GROMACS .gro file of C-alpha atoms in nm:
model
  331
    1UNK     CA    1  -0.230  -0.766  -0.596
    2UNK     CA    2  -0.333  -1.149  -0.506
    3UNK     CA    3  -0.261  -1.482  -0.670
    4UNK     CA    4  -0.431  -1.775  -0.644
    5UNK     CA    5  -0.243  -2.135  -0.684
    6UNK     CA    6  -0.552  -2.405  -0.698
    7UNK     CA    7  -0.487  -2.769  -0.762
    8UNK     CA    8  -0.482  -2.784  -1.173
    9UNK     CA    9  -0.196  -2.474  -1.153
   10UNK     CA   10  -0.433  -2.211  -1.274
   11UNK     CA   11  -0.347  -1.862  -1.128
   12UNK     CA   12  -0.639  -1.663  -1.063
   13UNK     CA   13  -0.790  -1.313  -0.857
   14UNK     CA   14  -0.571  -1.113  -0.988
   15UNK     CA   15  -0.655  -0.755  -0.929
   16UNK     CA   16  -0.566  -0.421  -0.900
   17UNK     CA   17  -0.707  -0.149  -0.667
   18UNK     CA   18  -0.684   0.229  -0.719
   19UNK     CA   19  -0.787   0.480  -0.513
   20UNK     CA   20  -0.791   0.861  -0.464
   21UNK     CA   21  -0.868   1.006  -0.126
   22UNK     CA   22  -0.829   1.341  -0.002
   23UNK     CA   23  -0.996   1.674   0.164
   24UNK     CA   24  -1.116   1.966  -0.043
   25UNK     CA   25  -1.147   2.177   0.293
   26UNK     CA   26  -1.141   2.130   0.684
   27UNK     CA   27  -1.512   2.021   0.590
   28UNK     CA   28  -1.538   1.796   0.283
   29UNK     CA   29  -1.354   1.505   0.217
   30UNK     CA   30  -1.383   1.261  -0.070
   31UNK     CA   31  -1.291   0.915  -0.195
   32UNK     CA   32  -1.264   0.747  -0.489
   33UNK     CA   33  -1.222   0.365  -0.542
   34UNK     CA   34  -1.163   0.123  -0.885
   35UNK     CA   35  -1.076  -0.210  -0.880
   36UNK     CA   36  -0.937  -0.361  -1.208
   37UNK     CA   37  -1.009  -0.748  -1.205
   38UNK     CA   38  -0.829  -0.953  -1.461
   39UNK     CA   39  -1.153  -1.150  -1.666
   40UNK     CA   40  -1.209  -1.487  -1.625
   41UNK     CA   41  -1.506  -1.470  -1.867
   42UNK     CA   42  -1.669  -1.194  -2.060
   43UNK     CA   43  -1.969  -1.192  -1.870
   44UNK     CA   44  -1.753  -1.143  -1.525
   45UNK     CA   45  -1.647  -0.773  -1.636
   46UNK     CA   46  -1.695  -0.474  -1.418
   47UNK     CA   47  -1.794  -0.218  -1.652
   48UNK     CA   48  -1.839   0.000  -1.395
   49UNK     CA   49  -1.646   0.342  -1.399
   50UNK     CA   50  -1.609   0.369  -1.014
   51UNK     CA   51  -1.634   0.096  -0.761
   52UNK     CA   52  -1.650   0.411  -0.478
   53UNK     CA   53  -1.704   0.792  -0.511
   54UNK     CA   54  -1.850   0.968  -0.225
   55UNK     CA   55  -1.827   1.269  -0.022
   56UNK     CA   56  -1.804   1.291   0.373
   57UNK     CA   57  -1.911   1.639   0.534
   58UNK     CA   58  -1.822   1.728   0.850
   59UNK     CA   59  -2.102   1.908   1.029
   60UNK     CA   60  -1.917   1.919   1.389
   61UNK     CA   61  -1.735   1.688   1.611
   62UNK     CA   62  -2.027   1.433   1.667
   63UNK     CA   63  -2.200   1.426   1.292
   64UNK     CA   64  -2.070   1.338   0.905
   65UNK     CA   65  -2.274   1.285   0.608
   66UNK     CA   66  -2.170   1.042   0.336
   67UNK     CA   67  -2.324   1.129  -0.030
   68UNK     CA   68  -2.253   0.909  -0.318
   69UNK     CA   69  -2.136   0.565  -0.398
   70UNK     CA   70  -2.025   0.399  -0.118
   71UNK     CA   71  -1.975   0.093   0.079
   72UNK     CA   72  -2.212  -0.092   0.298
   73UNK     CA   73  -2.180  -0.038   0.627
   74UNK     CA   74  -2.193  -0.407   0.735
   75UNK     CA   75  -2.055  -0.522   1.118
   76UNK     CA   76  -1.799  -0.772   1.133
   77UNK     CA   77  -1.475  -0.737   1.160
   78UNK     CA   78  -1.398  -0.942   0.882
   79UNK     CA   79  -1.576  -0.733   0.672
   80UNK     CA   80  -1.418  -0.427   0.848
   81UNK     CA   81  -1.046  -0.548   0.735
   82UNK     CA   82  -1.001  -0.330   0.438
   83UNK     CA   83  -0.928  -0.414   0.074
   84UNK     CA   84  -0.535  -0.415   0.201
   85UNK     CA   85  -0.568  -0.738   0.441
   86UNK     CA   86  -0.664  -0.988   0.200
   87UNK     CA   87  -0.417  -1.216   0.379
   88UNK     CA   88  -0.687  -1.217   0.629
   89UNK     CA   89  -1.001  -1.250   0.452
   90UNK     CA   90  -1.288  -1.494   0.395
   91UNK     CA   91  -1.449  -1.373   0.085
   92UNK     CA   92  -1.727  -1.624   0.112
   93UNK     CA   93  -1.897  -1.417   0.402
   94UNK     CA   94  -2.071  -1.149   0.233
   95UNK     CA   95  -2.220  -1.261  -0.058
   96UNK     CA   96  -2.359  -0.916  -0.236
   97UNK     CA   97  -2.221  -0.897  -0.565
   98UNK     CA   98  -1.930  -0.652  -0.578
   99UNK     CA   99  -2.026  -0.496  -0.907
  100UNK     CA  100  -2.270  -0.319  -0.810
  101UNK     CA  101  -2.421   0.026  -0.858
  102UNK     CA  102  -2.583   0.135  -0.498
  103UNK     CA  103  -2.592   0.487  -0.419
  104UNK     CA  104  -2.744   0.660  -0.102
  105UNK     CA  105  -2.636   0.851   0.216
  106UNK     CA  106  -2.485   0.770   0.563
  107UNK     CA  107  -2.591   0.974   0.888
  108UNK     CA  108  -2.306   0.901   1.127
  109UNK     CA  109  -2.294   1.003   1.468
  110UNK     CA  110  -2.051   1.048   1.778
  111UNK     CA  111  -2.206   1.048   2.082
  112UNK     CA  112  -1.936   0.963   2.317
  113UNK     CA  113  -1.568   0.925   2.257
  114UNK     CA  114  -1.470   0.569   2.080
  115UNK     CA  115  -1.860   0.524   2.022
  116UNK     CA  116  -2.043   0.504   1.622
  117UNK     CA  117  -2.359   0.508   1.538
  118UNK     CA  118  -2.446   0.494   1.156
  119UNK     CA  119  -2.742   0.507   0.937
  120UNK     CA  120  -2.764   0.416   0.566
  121UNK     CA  121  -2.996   0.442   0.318
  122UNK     CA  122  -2.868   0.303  -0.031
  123UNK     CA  123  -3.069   0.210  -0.415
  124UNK     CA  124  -2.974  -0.007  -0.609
  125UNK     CA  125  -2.898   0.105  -0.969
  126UNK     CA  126  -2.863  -0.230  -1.155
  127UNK     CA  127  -3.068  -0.326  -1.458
  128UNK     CA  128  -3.348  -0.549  -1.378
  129UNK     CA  129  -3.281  -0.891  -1.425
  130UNK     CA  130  -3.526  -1.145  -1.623
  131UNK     CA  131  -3.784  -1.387  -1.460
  132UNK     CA  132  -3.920  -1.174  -1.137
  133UNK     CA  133  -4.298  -1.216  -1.130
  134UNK     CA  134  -4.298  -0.854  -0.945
  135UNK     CA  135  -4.042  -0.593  -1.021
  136UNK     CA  136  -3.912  -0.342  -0.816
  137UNK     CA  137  -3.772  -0.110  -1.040
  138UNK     CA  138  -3.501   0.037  -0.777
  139UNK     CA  139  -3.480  -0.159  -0.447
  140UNK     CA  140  -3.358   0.022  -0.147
  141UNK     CA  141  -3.143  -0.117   0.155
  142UNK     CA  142  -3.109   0.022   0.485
  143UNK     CA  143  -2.822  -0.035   0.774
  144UNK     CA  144  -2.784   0.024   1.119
  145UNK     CA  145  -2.454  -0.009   1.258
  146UNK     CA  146  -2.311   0.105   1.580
  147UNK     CA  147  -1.892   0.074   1.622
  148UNK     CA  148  -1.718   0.104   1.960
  149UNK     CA  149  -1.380   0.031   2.131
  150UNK     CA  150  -1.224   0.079   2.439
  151UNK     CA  151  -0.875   0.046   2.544
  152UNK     CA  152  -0.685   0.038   2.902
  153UNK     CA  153  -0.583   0.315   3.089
  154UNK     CA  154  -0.283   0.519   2.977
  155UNK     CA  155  -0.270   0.314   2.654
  156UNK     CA  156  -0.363   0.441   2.304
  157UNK     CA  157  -0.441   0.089   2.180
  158UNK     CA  158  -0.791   0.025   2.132
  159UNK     CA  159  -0.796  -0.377   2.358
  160UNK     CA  160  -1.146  -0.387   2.224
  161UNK     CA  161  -1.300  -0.298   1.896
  162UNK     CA  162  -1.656  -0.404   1.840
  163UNK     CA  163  -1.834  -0.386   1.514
  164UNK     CA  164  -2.266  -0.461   1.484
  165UNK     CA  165  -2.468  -0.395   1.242
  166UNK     CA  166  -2.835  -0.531   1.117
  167UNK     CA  167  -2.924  -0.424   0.768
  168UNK     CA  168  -3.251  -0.525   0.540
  169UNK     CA  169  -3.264  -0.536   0.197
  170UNK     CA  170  -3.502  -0.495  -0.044
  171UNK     CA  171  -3.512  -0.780  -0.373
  172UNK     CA  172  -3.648  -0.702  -0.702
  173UNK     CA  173  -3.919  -0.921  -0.640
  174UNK     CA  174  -4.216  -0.765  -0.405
  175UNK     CA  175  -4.201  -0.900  -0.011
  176UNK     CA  176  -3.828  -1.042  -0.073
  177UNK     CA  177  -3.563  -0.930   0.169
  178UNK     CA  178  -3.224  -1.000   0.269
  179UNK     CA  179  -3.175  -0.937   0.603
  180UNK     CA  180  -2.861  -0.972   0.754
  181UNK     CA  181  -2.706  -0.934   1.131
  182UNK     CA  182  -2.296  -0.925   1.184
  183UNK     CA  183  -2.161  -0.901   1.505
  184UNK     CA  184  -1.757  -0.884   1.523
  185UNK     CA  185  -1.510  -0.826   1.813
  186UNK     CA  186  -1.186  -0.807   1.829
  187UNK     CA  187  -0.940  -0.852   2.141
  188UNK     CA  188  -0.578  -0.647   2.098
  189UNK     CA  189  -0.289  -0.740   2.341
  190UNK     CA  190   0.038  -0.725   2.208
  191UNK     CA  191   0.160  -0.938   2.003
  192UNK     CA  192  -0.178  -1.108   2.000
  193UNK     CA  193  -0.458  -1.044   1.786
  194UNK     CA  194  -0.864  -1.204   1.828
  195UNK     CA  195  -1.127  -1.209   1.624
  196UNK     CA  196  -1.484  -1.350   1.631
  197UNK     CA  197  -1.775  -1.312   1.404
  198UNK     CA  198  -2.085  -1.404   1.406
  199UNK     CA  199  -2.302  -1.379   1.062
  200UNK     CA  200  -2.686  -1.460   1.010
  201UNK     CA  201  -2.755  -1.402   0.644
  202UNK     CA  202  -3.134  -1.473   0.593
  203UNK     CA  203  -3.215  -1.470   0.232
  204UNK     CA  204  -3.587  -1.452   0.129
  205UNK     CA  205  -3.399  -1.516  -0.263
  206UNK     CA  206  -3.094  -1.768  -0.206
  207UNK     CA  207  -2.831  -1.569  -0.342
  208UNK     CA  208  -2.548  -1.886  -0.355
  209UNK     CA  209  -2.861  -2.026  -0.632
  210UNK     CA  210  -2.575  -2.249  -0.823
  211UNK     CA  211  -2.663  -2.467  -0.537
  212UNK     CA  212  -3.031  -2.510  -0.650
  213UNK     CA  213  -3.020  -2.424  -0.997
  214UNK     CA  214  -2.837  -2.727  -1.097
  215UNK     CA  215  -3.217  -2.925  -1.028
  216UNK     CA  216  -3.460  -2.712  -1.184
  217UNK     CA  217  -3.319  -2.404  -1.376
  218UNK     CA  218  -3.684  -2.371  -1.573
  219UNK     CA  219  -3.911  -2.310  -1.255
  220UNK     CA  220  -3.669  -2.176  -1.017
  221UNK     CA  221  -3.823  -1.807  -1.044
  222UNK     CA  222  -4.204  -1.977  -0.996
  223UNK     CA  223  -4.057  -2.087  -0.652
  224UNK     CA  224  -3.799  -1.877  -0.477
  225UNK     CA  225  -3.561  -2.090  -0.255
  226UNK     CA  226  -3.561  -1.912   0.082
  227UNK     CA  227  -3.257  -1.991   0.312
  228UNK     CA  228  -3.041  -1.829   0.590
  229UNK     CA  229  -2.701  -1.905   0.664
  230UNK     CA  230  -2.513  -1.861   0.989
  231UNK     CA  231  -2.143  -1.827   1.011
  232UNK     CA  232  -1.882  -1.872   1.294
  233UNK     CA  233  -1.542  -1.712   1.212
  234UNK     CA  234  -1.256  -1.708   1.446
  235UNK     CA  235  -0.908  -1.574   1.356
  236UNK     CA  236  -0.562  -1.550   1.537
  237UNK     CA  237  -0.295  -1.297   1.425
  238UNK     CA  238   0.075  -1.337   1.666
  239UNK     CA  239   0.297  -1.087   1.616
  240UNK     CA  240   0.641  -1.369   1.668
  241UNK     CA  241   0.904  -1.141   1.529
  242UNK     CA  242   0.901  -0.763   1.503
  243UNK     CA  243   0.819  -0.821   1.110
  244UNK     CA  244   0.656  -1.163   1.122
  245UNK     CA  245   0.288  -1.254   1.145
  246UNK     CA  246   0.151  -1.597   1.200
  247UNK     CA  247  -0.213  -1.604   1.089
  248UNK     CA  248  -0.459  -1.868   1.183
  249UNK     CA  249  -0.808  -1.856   1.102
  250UNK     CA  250  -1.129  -2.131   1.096
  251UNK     CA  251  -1.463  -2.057   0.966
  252UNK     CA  252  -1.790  -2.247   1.007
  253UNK     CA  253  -2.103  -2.218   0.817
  254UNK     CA  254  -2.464  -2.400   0.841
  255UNK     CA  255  -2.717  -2.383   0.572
  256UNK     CA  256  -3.098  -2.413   0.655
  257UNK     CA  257  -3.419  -2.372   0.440
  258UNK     CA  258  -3.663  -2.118   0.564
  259UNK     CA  259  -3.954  -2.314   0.373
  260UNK     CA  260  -4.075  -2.642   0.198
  261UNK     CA  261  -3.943  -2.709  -0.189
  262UNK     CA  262  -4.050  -2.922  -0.408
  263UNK     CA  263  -3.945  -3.259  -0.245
  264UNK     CA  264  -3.581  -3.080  -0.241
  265UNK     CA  265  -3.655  -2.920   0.085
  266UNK     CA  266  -3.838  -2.876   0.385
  267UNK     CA  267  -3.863  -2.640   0.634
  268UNK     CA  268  -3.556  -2.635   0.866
  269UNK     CA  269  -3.356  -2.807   0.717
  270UNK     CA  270  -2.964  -2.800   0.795
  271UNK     CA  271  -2.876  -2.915   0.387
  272UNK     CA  272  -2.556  -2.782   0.359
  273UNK     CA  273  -2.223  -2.751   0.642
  274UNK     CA  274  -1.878  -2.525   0.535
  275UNK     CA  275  -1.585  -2.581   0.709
  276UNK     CA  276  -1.273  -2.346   0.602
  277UNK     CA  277  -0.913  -2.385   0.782
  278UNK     CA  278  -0.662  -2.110   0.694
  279UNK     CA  279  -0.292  -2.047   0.831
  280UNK     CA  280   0.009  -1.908   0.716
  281UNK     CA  281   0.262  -1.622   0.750
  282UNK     CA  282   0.253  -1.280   0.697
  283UNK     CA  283   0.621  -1.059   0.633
  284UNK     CA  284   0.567  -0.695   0.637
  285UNK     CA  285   0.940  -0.509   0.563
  286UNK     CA  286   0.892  -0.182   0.788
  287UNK     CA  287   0.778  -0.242   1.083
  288UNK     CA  288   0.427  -0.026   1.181
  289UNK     CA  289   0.373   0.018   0.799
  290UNK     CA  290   0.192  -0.195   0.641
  291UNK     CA  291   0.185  -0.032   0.305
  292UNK     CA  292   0.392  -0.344   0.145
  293UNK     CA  293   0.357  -0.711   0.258
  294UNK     CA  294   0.443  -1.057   0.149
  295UNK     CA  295   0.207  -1.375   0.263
  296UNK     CA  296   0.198  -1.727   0.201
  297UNK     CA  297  -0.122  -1.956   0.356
  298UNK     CA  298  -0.242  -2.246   0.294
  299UNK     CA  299  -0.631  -2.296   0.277
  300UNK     CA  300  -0.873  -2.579   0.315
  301UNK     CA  301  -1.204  -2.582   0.213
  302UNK     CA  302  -1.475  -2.831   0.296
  303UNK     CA  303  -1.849  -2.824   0.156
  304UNK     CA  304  -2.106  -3.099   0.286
  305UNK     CA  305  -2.422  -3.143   0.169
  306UNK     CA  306  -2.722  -3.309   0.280
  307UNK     CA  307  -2.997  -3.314  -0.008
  308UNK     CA  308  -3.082  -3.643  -0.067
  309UNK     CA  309  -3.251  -3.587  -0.350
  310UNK     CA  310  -2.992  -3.342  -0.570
  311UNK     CA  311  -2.651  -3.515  -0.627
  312UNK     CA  312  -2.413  -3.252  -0.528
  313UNK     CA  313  -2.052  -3.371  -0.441
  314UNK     CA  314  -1.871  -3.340  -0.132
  315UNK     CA  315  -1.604  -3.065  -0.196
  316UNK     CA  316  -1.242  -3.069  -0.007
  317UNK     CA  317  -1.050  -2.819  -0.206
  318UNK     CA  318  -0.654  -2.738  -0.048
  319UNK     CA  319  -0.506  -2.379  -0.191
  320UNK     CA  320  -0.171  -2.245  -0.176
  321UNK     CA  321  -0.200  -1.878  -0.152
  322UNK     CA  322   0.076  -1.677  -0.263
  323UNK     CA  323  -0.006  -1.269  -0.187
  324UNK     CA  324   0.171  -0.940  -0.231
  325UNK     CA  325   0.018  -0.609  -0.081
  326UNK     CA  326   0.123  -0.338  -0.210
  327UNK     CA  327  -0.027   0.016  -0.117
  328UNK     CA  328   0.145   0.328  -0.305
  329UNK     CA  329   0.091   0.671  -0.184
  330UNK     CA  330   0.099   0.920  -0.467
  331UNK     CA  331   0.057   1.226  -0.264
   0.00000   0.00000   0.00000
C-alpha cells in the first residue's frame, strides 16, 4: 500500500497488490498477479480479472518457457525493482498503460552461469480505439533482453547486475512503432547501493498526447505527433544503520520531435526538459526481510517546456510521500 500527500491534501495511489505464486511440479510453475487501485474516476477502472497469469516450464537447466499474461521484459533496473520497492520508483519511465491485456510467450535462455538471454513475443488484446486511419486489429510487440551479473571472488553478492533490453512495438495504426532501448546497471558494495539508467523511448504515436492534445484535439489523429524521449536516472541507496536506508535518487528527461507539426513543431526539436529530485528514508523492522517497510521521501518535480506557440505552464510540483510495504505470505 502507497499514499500520496500532494500540495491541496488530497491522498491518492492507493492500491492493493495480490498475488499467488507457486509450483505445480519440479517442472511448472505459475503466477498470478491483481492489483486493486482505489478509482479516481470511472473511466480509470481496471476491469481486468488478472493483471498476471502465466506459466514458466522448465525444459532443463539453460531453457524456460513463459505462456500467458505476463510482464514485459523491459531492461532497466528501475523497471526491474518489483511492485514491492515503490520507495524507489519513478513511475514516469515507462509509459505503457498498465491495464492492459497482452498475452504471448518468453524463450529464456542460460548460457553461462549469471548470464540471460530472453525473447518475447506478446498481442495486444485491447479494444480498438476510435480515430486510427489504419487499424491493426491485434498489434504484436517483441523484446530482446539479455540480464547478467557478476560478483567478486568468494562472495555470493552479485557487485554487478546489468539489465538491457531493446523492444519494438507495433501501434494500431499501420507503420507506427514504439521502439524502446533500456540499459540499467547496478553497482553493490555494502552498505552502498548504484544505479544508472539510461531510457530512449521513441514513439512513432506520442503516448504522453495531453501534451499536444490541449492545441488541436479535432485533427490530432490526421497528424500523429512523433517524439522520443531520453531519460537519465541515477539512484543511491546507503545502508547507515542495520535497519535504516537513506535513498537518493535524480532523474532527467529531454523531449524531442521526430518530425515537423503544424507550426507546433519541427524536426529536432528539444520542446520539453523533466527534472525529478527524490530523497528520503527507508525503515525496514527485520533486518534481510524486506517483507514489511516504512518510508518517508520527499519529491520534486520540474516540467519545462519550450513550445512557443502552445501555452503550457512551467510545472514545480513538491510531494511528501508517506509509504507502507507490506508483503504477506499466505503459504
Amino acid at each position: 500500500m502507497k499514499e500520496e500527500l500532494s500540495e491541496d491534501n488530497h491522498f491518492s495511489e492507493n492500491y492493493l497488490n495480490l498475488e499467488v505464486r507457486g509450483k505445480a511440479n519440479d517442472k511448472i510453475s505459475y503466477c498470478f498477479k491483481k492489483q486493486f487501485v482505489k478509482p479516481i474516476e470511472k473511466e480509470n477502472r481496471n476491469h481486468n480479472i488478472l493483471d498476471l497469469a502465466y506459466l514458466k516450464y522448465k525444459c532443463n537447466d539453460k531453457i524456460d518457457f513463459l505462456f500467458g499474461k505476463q510482464p514485459f521484459s523491459f531492461g532497466s533496473m528501475e523497471y526491474a525493482s518489483g511492485p514491492y520497492e515503490h520507495a524507489y520508483r519513478y513511475t514516469h519511465v515507462h509509459k505503457r498503460n498498465k491495464n492492459n491485456n497482452y498475452v504471448g510467450f518468453s524463450f529464456i535462455y542460460h548460457p553461462i552461469k549469471d548470464h540471460e538471454l530472453q525473447f518475447q513475443v506478446v498481442n495486444d488484446m485491447k479494444p480498438q480505439e476510435e480515430g486510427y486511419n489504419q487499424y491493426i486489429n491485434y498489434p504484436m510487440g517483441y523484446s530482446v533482453n539479455w540480464n547478467w551479473s557478476m560478483n567478486l571472488p568468494n562472495d555470493h553478492d552479485k557487485i554487478i547486475k546489468n539489465r538491457w533490453s531493446y523492444s519494438i512495438f507495433q501501434e494500431y495504426e499501420k507503420q507506427k512503432f514504439w521502439k524502446l532501448l533500456a540499459l540499467g546497471s547496478q553497482f553493490n558494495y555494502t552498505p552502498v547501493t548504484i544505479e544508472a539508467d539510461y531510457i530512449l523511448s521513441n514513439e512513432d504515436v506520442e503516448k504522453n498526447n495531453s501534451i499536444f492534445r490541449s492545441w488541436n484535439r479535432d485533427s490530432y489523429y490526421d497528424e500523429m505527433v512523433s517524439v522520443k524521449y531520453g531519460t537519465y536516472l541515477v539512484k543511491l541507496k546507503y545502508n547507515f544503520l542495520p535497519k535504516w536506508n537513506l535513498i537518493a535518487k535524480g532523474v532527467y528527461e529531454t523531449g524531442i520531435s521526430n518530425k515537423k507539426i503544424n507550426n507546433i513543431l519541427i524536426p529536432n526539436q528539444l520542446f520539453q526538459k523533466v527534472y525529478t529530485y527524490y530523497g528520503g528514508v527507508e525503515f525496514i523492522p527485520i533486518i534481510k526481510n524486506d517483507d514489511i517497510s516504512f518510508f518517508i521521501a520527499y519529491q520534486n518535480y520540474r516540467i519545462h517546456y519550450n513550445l512557443d506557440l502552445v501555452k503550457k505552464e512551467k510545472k514545480n510540483d513538491h510531494f511528501l510521500i508517506l509509504g507502507l510495504n507490506y508483503r504477506v505470505k499466505m503459504i
